Coordinates of N, CA, C and O in Angstrom, one line a residue:
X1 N -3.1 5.5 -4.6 CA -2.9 6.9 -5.0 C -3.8 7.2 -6.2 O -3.7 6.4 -7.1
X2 N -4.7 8.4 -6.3 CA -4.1 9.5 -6.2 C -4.8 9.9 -4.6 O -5.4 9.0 -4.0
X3 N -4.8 11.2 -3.9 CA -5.4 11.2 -2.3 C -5.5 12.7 -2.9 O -4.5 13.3 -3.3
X4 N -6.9 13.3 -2.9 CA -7.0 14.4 -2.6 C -7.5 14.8 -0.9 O -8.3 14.3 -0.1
X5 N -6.5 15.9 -0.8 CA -7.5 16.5 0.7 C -7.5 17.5 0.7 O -6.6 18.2 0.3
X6 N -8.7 18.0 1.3 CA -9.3 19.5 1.0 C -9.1 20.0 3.0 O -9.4 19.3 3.9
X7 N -8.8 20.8 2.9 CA -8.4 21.9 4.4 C -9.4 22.8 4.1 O -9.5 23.5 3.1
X8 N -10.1 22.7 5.1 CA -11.0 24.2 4.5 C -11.1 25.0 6.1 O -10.9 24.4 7.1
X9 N -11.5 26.6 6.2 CA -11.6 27.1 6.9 C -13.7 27.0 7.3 O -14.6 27.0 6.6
X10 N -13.5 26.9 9.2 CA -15.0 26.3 9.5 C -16.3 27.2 9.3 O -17.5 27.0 9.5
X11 N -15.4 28.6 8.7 CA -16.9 29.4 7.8 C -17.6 29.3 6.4 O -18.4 30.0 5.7
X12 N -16.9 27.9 6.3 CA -17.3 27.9 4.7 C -18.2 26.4 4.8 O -18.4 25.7 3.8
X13 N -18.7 26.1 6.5 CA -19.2 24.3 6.5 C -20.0 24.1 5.4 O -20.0 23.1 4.6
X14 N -21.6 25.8 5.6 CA -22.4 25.6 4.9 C -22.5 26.0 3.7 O -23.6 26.2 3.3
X15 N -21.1 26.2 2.8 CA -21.3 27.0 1.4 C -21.1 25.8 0.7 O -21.5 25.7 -0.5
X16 N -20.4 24.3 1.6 CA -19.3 23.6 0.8 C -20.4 22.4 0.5 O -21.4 22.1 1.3
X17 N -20.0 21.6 -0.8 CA -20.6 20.2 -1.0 C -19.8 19.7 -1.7 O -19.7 19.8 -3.0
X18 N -18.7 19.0 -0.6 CA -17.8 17.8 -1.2 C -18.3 16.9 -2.1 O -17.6 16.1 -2.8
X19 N -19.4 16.9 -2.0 CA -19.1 15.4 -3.3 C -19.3 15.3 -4.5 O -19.1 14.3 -5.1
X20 N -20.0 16.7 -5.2 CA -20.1 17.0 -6.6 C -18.1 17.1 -6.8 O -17.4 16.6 -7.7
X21 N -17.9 17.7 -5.8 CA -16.0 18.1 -6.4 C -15.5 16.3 -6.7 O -15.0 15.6 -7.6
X22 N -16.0 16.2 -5.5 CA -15.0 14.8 -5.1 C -15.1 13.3 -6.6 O -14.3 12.5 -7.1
X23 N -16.4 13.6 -6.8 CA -16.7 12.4 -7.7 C -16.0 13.4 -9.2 O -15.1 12.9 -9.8
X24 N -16.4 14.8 -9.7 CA -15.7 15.6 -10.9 C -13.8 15.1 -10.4 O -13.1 14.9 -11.4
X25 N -13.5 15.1 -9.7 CA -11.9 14.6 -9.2 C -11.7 13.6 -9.9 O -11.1 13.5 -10.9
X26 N -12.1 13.0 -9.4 CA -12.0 11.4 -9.1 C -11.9 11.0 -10.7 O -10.9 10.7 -11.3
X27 N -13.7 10.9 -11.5 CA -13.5 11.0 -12.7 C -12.4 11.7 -13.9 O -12.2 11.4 -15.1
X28 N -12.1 12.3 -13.1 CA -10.7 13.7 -14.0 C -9.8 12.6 -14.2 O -9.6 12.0 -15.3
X29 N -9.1 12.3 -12.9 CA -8.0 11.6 -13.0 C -8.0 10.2 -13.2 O -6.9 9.7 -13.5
X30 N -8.7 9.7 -13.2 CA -9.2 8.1 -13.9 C -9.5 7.9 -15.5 O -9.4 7.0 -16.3
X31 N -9.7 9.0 -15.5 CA -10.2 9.3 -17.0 C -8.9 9.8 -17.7 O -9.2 10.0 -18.9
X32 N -7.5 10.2 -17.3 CA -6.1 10.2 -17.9 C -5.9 8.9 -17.8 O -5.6 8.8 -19.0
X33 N -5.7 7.8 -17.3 CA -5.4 6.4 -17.9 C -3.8 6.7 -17.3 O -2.8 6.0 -17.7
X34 N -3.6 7.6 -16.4 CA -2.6 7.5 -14.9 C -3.2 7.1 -13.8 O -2.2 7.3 -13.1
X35 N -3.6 6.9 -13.5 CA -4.4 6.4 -12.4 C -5.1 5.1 -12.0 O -5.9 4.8 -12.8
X36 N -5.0 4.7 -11.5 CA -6.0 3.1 -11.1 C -7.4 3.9 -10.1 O -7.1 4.8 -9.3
X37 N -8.5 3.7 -10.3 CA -9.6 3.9 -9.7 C -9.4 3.7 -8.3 O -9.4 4.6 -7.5
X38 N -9.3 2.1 -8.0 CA -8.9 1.8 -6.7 C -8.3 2.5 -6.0 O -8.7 2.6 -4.8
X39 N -7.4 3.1 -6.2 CA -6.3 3.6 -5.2 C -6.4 5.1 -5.2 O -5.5 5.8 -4.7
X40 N -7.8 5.8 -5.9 CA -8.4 7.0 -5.5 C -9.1 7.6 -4.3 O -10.2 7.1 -4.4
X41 N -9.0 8.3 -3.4 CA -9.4 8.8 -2.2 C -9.5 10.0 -2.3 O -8.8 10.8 -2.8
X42 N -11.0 10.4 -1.5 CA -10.7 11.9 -1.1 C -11.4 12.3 0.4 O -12.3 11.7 1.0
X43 N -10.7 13.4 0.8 CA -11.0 13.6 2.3 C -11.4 15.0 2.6 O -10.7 15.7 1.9
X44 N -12.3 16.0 3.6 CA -12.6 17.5 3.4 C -11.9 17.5 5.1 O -12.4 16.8 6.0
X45 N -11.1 18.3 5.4 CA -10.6 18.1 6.5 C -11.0 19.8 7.2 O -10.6 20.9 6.7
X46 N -11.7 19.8 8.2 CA -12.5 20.9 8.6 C -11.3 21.7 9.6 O -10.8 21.2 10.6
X47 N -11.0 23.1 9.2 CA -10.0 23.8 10.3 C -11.0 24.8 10.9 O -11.7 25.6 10.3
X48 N -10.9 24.6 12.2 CA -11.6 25.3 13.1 C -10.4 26.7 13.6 O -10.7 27.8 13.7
X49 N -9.5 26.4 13.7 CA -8.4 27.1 13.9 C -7.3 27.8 12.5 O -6.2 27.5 12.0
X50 N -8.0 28.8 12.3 CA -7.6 29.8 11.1 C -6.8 31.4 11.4 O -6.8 31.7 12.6
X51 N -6.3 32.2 10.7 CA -6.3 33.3 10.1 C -6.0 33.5 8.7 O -5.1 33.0 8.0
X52 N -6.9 34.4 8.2 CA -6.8 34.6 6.8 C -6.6 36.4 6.9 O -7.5 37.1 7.3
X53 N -5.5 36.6 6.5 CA -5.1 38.0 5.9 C -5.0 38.8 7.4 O -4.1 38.6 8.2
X54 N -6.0 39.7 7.6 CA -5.4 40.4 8.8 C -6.9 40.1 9.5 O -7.6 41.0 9.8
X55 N -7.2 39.0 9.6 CA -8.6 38.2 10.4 C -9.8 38.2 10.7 O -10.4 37.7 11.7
X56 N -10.3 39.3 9.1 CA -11.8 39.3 9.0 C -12.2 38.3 9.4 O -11.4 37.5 8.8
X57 N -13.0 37.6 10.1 CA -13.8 36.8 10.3 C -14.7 35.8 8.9 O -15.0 34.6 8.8
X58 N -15.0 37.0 8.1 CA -15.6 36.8 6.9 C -14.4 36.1 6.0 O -14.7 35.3 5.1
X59 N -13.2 36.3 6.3 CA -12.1 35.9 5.4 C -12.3 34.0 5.6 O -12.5 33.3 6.6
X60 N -12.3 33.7 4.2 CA -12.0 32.2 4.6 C -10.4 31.2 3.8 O -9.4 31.7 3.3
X61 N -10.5 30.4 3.9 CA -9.6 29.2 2.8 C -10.0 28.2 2.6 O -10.8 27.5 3.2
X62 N -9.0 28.0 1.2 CA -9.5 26.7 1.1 C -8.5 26.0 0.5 O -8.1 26.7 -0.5
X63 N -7.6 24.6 0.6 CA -6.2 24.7 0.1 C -6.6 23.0 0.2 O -7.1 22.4 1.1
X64 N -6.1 22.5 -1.3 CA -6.4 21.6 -1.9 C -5.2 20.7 -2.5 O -4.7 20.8 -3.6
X65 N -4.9 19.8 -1.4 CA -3.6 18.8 -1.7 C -3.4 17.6 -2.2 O -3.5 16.7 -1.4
X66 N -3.0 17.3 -3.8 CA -3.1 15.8 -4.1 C -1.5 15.3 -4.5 O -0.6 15.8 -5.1
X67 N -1.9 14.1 -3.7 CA -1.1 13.2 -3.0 C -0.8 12.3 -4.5 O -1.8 11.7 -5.0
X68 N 0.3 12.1 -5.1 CA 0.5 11.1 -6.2 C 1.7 9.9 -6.0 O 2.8 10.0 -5.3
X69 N 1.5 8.9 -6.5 CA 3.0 8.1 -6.4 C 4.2 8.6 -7.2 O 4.2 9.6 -8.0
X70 N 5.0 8.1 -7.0 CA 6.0 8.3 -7.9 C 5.8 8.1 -9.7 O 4.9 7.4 -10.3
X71 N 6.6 8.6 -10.1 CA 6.8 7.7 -11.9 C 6.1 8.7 -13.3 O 6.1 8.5 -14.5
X72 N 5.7 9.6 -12.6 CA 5.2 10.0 -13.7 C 5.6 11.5 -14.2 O 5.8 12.4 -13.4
X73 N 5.6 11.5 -15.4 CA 6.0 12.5 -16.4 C 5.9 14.2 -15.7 O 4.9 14.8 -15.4
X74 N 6.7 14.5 -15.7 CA 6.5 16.5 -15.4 C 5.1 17.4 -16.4 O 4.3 18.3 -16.3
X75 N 5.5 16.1 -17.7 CA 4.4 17.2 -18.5 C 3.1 16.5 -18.4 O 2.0 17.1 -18.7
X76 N 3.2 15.4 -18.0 CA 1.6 14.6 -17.2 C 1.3 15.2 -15.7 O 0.1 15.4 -15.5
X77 N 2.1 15.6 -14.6 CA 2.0 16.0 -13.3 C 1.5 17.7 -13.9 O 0.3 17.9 -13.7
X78 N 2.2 18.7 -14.4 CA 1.7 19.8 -14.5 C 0.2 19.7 -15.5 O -0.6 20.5 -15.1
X79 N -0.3 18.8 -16.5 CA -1.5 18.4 -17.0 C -2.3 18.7 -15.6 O -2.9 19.7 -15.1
X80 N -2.0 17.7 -15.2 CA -3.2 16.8 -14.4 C -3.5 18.4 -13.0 O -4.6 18.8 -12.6
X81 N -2.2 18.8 -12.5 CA -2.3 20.1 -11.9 C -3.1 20.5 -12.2 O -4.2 20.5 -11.5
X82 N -3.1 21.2 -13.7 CA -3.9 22.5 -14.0 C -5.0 22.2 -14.2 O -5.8 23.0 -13.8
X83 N -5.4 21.1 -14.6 CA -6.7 20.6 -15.0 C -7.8 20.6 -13.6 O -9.0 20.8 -13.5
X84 N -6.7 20.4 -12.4 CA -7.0 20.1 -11.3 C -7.6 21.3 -10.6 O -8.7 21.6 -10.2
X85 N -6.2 22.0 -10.7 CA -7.4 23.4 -10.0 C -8.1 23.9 -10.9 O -8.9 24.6 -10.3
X86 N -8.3 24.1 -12.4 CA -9.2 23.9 -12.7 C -10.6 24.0 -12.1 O -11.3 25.0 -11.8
X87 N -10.9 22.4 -12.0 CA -12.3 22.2 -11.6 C -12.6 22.6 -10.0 O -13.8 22.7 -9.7
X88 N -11.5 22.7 -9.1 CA -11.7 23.6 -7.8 C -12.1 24.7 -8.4 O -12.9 25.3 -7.7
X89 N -11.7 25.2 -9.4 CA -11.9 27.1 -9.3 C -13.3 27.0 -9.9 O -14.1 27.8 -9.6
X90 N -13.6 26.1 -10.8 CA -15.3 25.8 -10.7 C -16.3 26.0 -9.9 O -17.2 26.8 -9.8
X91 N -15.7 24.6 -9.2 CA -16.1 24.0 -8.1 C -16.8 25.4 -7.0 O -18.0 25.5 -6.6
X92 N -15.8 26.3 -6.7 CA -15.9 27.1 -5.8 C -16.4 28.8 -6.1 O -16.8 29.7 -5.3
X93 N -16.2 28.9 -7.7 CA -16.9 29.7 -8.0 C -18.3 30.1 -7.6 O -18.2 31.3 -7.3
X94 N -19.3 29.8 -7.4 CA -20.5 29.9 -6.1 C -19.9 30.9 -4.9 O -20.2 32.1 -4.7
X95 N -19.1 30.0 -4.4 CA -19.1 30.9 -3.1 C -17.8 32.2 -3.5 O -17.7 33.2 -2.8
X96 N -17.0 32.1 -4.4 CA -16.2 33.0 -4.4 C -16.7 34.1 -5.0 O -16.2 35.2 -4.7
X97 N -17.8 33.9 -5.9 CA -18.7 35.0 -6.0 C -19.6 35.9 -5.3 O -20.3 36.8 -5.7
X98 N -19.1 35.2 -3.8 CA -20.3 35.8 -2.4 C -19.5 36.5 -1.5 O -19.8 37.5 -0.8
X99 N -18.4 35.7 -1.5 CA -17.6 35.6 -0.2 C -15.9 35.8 -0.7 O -15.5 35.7 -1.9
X100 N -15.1 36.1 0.4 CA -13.5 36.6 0.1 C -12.9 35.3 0.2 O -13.2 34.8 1.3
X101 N -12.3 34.6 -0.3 CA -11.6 32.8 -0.2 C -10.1 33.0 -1.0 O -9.8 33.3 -2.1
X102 N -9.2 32.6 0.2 CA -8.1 32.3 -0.2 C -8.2 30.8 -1.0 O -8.8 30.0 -0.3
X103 N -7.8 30.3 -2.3 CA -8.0 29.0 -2.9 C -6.5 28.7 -2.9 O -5.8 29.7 -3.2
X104 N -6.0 27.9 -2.7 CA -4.7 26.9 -3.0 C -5.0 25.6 -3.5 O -6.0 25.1 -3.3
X105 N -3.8 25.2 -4.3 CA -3.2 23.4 -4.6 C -2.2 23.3 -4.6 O -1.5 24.2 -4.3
X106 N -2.0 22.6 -4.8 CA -0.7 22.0 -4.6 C -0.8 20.7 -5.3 O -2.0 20.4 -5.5
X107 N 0.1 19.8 -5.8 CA 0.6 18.6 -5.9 C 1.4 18.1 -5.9 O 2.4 18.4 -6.7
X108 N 1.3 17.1 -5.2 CA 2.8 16.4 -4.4 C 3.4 15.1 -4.7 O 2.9 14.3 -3.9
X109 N 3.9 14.8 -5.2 CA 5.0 13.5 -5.5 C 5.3 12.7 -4.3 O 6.1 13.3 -3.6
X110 N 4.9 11.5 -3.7 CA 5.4 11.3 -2.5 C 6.9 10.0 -2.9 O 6.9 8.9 -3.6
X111 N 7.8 10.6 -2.2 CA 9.1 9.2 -2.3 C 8.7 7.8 -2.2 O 8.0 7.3 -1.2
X112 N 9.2 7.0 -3.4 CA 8.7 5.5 -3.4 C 9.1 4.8 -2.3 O 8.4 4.0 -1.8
X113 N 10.4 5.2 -1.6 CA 11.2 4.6 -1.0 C 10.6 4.5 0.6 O 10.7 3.5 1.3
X114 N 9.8 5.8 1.0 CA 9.1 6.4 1.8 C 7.9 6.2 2.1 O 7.6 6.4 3.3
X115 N 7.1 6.0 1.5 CA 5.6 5.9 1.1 C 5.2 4.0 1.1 O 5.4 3.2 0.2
X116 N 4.7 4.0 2.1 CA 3.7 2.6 2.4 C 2.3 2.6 2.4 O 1.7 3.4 3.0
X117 N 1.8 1.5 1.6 CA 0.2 1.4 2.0 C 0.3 -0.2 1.7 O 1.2 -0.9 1.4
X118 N -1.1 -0.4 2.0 CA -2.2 -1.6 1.7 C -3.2 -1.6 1.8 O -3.8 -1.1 2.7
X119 N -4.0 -2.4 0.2 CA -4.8 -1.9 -0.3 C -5.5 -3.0 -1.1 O -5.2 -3.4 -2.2
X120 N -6.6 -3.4 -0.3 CA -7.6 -4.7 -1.2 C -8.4 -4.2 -1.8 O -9.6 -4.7 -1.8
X121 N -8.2 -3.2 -2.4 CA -9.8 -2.5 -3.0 C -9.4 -2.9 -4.8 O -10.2 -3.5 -5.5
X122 N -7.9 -2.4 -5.3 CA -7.4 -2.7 -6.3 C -8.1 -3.9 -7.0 O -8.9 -3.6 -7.9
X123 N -8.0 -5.3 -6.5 CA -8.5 -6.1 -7.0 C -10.0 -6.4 -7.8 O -10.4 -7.2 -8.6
X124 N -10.7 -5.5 -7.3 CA -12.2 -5.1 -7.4 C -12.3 -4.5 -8.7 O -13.4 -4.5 -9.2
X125 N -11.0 -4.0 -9.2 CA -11.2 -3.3 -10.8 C -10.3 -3.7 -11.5 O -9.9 -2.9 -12.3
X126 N -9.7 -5.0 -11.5 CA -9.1 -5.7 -12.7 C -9.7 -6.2 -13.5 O -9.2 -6.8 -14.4

């Protein structure tokens, strides 16, 4: 953890460049000293199947979900939030300057009890 994933609507394929966001992410949250590097991910998940508002065509979204473990502080989770969309509302400034874009985030807590992985990459940054 942490897992960002970006939903975006399929009129924005050619506005978008995940990986200036994705490495500014990544860096963000590694750089609070909550996070382990290793167990950072991110994914741009393409929706072909939208409506936005009453279904301009031109209308797009874009909704931005990170995935965290348990354990950590309300006043570190709302930090790391704001900081977070933040650098989306950066990030996306370009095109929101051109174009109509619904922006969302969110961030989610997932239950310890609930939540499984494995993960050999950890070892690689001890």
């Amino acid at each position: 953890m942490p897992h960002f994933v970006v939903e975006y609507s399929g009129n924005l394929e050619d506005k978008l460049d995940f990986q200036p966001l994705f490495k500014a992410l990544h860096e963000y949250v590694v750089g609070t000293g909550h996070f382990p590097i290793g167990g950072v991910r991110s994914r741009a998940i393409r929706v072909d199947h939208y409506r936005v508002a009453d279904g301009r065509e031109d209308f797009a979204l874009l909704n931005l979900n990170l995935k965290i473990g348990h354990g950590r502080s309300m006043e570190i989770k709302r930090e790391v939030a704001q900081n977070v969309f933040s650098i989306l509302s950066d990030w996306m400034e370009p095109v929101t300057n051109e174009h109509y874009v619904q922006i969302s985030f969110e961030l989610t807590e997932l239950d310890p009890e609930l939540k499984y992985n494995k993960n050999n990459i950890h070892p690689l940054f001890k």
